[in-house]
Amino acid sequence: MLENPVWASLVHGPHARLAERTGAAARYVAEASPFHALADLSDEESWADLAALAGAGAEVLVTGPVITPPAGWTVVERIDGVQMSDTGGLTAAVSRAS
């Protein structure tokens, strides 16, 4: 799940109701988020599904490790990001007003 969090969220998670999907490509509805996802970033058919979903000339925002799209795609910008996860080691103190 953490290797492909956007795909997991759109296909298997609570955000599935916000997904538009074509084959092995998915995206959030425009009103929710700009993220797109592929079932397999190394699969050219997944990229073809993404092209069909996004439409000709569209810019897409895909997350993951260093992505190398197949021929015909152009990387416009790369942005470093971090993924946070709860390991159960943090606790929060709750104070109540008297």
PDB file of C-alpha atoms in Angstrom:
ATOM      1  CA  MET A   1       0.000   0.000   0.000  1.00  0.00           C
ATOM      2  CA  LEU A   2       2.720   2.498   0.915  1.00  0.00           C
ATOM      3  CA  GLU A   3       4.630   1.821  -2.310  1.00  0.00           C
ATOM      4  CA  ASN A   4       1.747   3.293  -4.319  1.00  0.00           C
ATOM      5  CA  PRO A   5      -0.411   5.307  -1.898  1.00  0.00           C
ATOM      6  CA  VAL A   6      -2.459   7.293  -4.423  1.00  0.00           C
ATOM      7  CA  TRP A   7      -3.412   4.132  -6.337  1.00  0.00           C
ATOM      8  CA  ALA A   8      -4.239   2.342  -3.079  1.00  0.00           C
ATOM      9  CA  SER A   9      -6.399   5.252  -1.951  1.00  0.00           C
ATOM     10  CA  LEU A  10      -8.261   5.616  -5.238  1.00  0.00           C
ATOM     11  CA  VAL A  11      -8.835   1.935  -5.907  1.00  0.00           C
ATOM     12  CA  HIS A  12      -8.972   0.226  -2.505  1.00  0.00           C
ATOM     13  CA  GLY A  13      -9.388   3.006   0.026  1.00  0.00           C
ATOM     14  CA  PRO A  14     -12.019   5.391   1.254  1.00  0.00           C
ATOM     15  CA  HIS A  15     -11.262   7.806  -1.594  1.00  0.00           C
ATOM     16  CA  ALA A  16     -12.500   5.328  -4.211  1.00  0.00           C
ATOM     17  CA  ARG A  17     -15.735   7.316  -4.399  1.00  0.00           C
ATOM     18  CA  LEU A  18     -13.664  10.287  -5.606  1.00  0.00           C
ATOM     19  CA  ALA A  19     -11.951   8.320  -8.374  1.00  0.00           C
ATOM     20  CA  GLU A  20     -12.236   8.348 -12.129  1.00  0.00           C
ATOM     21  CA  ARG A  21     -10.639   5.280 -13.653  1.00  0.00           C
ATOM     22  CA  THR A  22      -9.666   3.863 -17.038  1.00  0.00           C
ATOM     23  CA  GLY A  23      -8.069   0.420 -16.914  1.00  0.00           C
ATOM     24  CA  ALA A  24      -4.870   0.615 -14.867  1.00  0.00           C
ATOM     25  CA  ALA A  25      -4.983   4.414 -14.449  1.00  0.00           C
ATOM     26  CA  ALA A  26      -6.961   6.477 -11.973  1.00  0.00           C
ATOM     27  CA  ARG A  27      -7.284  10.070 -10.846  1.00  0.00           C
ATOM     28  CA  TYR A  28      -9.195  12.075  -8.321  1.00  0.00           C
ATOM     29  CA  VAL A  29     -12.119  14.085  -9.611  1.00  0.00           C
ATOM     30  CA  ALA A  30     -10.828  17.573 -10.394  1.00  0.00           C
ATOM     31  CA  GLU A  31     -12.663  19.163  -7.463  1.00  0.00           C
ATOM     32  CA  ALA A  32     -10.872  16.898  -4.959  1.00  0.00           C
ATOM     33  CA  SER A  33      -7.188  16.679  -5.923  1.00  0.00           C
ATOM     34  CA  PRO A  34      -4.806  16.956  -8.901  1.00  0.00           C
ATOM     35  CA  PHE A  35      -3.210  13.512  -8.337  1.00  0.00           C
ATOM     36  CA  HIS A  36      -3.209  10.701 -10.900  1.00  0.00           C
ATOM     37  CA  ALA A  37      -2.055   7.126 -10.303  1.00  0.00           C
ATOM     38  CA  LEU A  38      -1.003   4.038 -12.198  1.00  0.00           C
ATOM     39  CA  ALA A  39      -1.305   0.439 -11.057  1.00  0.00           C
ATOM     40  CA  ASP A  40       2.267  -0.131 -12.283  1.00  0.00           C
ATOM     41  CA  LEU A  41       4.572   2.779 -13.086  1.00  0.00           C
ATOM     42  CA  SER A  42       6.770   0.553 -15.262  1.00  0.00           C
ATOM     43  CA  ASP A  43       3.909  -0.773 -17.421  1.00  0.00           C
ATOM     44  CA  GLU A  44       3.436   0.979 -20.788  1.00  0.00           C
ATOM     45  CA  GLU A  45      -0.215  -0.144 -20.958  1.00  0.00           C
ATOM     46  CA  SER A  46      -0.870   1.640 -17.650  1.00  0.00           C
ATOM     47  CA  TRP A  47       0.582   4.803 -19.225  1.00  0.00           C
ATOM     48  CA  ALA A  48      -1.651   4.302 -22.288  1.00  0.00           C
ATOM     49  CA  ASP A  49      -4.646   4.058 -19.936  1.00  0.00           C
ATOM     50  CA  LEU A  50      -3.505   7.287 -18.263  1.00  0.00           C
ATOM     51  CA  ALA A  51      -3.304   9.027 -21.639  1.00  0.00           C
ATOM     52  CA  ALA A  52      -6.845   7.910 -22.431  1.00  0.00           C
ATOM     53  CA  LEU A  53      -8.091   9.047 -19.017  1.00  0.00           C
ATOM     54  CA  ALA A  54      -6.369  12.449 -19.036  1.00  0.00           C
ATOM     55  CA  GLY A  55      -6.828  13.326 -22.685  1.00  0.00           C
ATOM     56  CA  ALA A  56      -4.386  14.526 -25.330  1.00  0.00           C
ATOM     57  CA  GLY A  57      -1.954  17.209 -24.173  1.00  0.00           C
ATOM     58  CA  ALA A  58      -3.031  17.097 -20.542  1.00  0.00           C
ATOM     59  CA  GLU A  59      -0.540  17.532 -17.732  1.00  0.00           C
ATOM     60  CA  VAL A  60      -0.783  14.887 -15.017  1.00  0.00           C
ATOM     61  CA  LEU A  61       0.598  14.729 -11.500  1.00  0.00           C
ATOM     62  CA  VAL A  62       1.908  11.253 -10.662  1.00  0.00           C
ATOM     63  CA  THR A  63       3.632  10.317  -7.412  1.00  0.00           C
ATOM     64  CA  GLY A  64       6.190   7.640  -6.729  1.00  0.00           C
ATOM     65  CA  PRO A  65       9.874   6.938  -6.867  1.00  0.00           C
ATOM     66  CA  VAL A  66      11.870   8.531  -9.679  1.00  0.00           C
ATOM     67  CA  ILE A  67       9.458   8.049 -12.552  1.00  0.00           C
ATOM     68  CA  THR A  68      10.671   7.412 -16.071  1.00  0.00           C
ATOM     69  CA  PRO A  69       7.669   7.596 -18.368  1.00  0.00           C
ATOM     70  CA  PRO A  70       7.690   5.785 -21.701  1.00  0.00           C
ATOM     71  CA  ALA A  71       8.410   7.428 -25.057  1.00  0.00           C
ATOM     72  CA  GLY A  72       5.917  10.115 -25.968  1.00  0.00           C
ATOM     73  CA  TRP A  73       5.711  11.544 -22.448  1.00  0.00           C
ATOM     74  CA  THR A  74       7.627  14.609 -21.248  1.00  0.00           C
ATOM     75  CA  VAL A  75       8.534  15.273 -17.630  1.00  0.00           C
ATOM     76  CA  VAL A  76       7.651  18.920 -17.024  1.00  0.00           C
ATOM     77  CA  GLU A  77       8.803  19.123 -13.408  1.00  0.00           C
ATOM     78  CA  ARG A  78      10.018  16.867 -10.611  1.00  0.00           C
ATOM     79  CA  ILE A  79       9.214  17.751  -7.034  1.00  0.00           C
ATOM     80  CA  ASP A  80      10.716  16.002  -4.017  1.00  0.00           C
ATOM     81  CA  GLY A  81       8.200  14.860  -1.465  1.00  0.00           C
ATOM     82  CA  VAL A  82       7.979  12.831   1.706  1.00  0.00           C
ATOM     83  CA  GLN A  83       5.506  10.234   2.808  1.00  0.00           C
ATOM     84  CA  MET A  84       4.506  10.204   6.434  1.00  0.00           C
ATOM     85  CA  SER A  85       3.079   7.196   8.203  1.00  0.00           C
ATOM     86  CA  ASP A  86       2.007   6.469  11.747  1.00  0.00           C
ATOM     87  CA  THR A  87       4.208   3.826  13.310  1.00  0.00           C
ATOM     88  CA  GLY A  88       2.303   3.928  16.572  1.00  0.00           C
ATOM     89  CA  GLY A  89       5.190   5.551  18.425  1.00  0.00           C
ATOM     90  CA  LEU A  90       3.632   8.973  18.875  1.00  0.00           C
ATOM     91  CA  THR A  91       1.123   9.951  21.496  1.00  0.00           C
ATOM     92  CA  ALA A  92      -0.748  13.174  22.010  1.00  0.00           C
ATOM     93  CA  ALA A  93      -1.666  14.754  25.291  1.00  0.00           C
ATOM     94  CA  VAL A  94      -5.172  16.105  25.598  1.00  0.00           C
ATOM     95  CA  SER A  95      -5.805  18.936  28.017  1.00  0.00           C
ATOM     96  CA  ARG A  96      -9.243  19.915  29.192  1.00  0.00           C
ATOM     97  CA  ALA A  97     -10.219  23.400  30.204  1.00  0.00           C
ATOM     98  CA  SER A  98     -11.247  23.651  33.847  1.00  0.00           C
TER      99      SER A  98
END
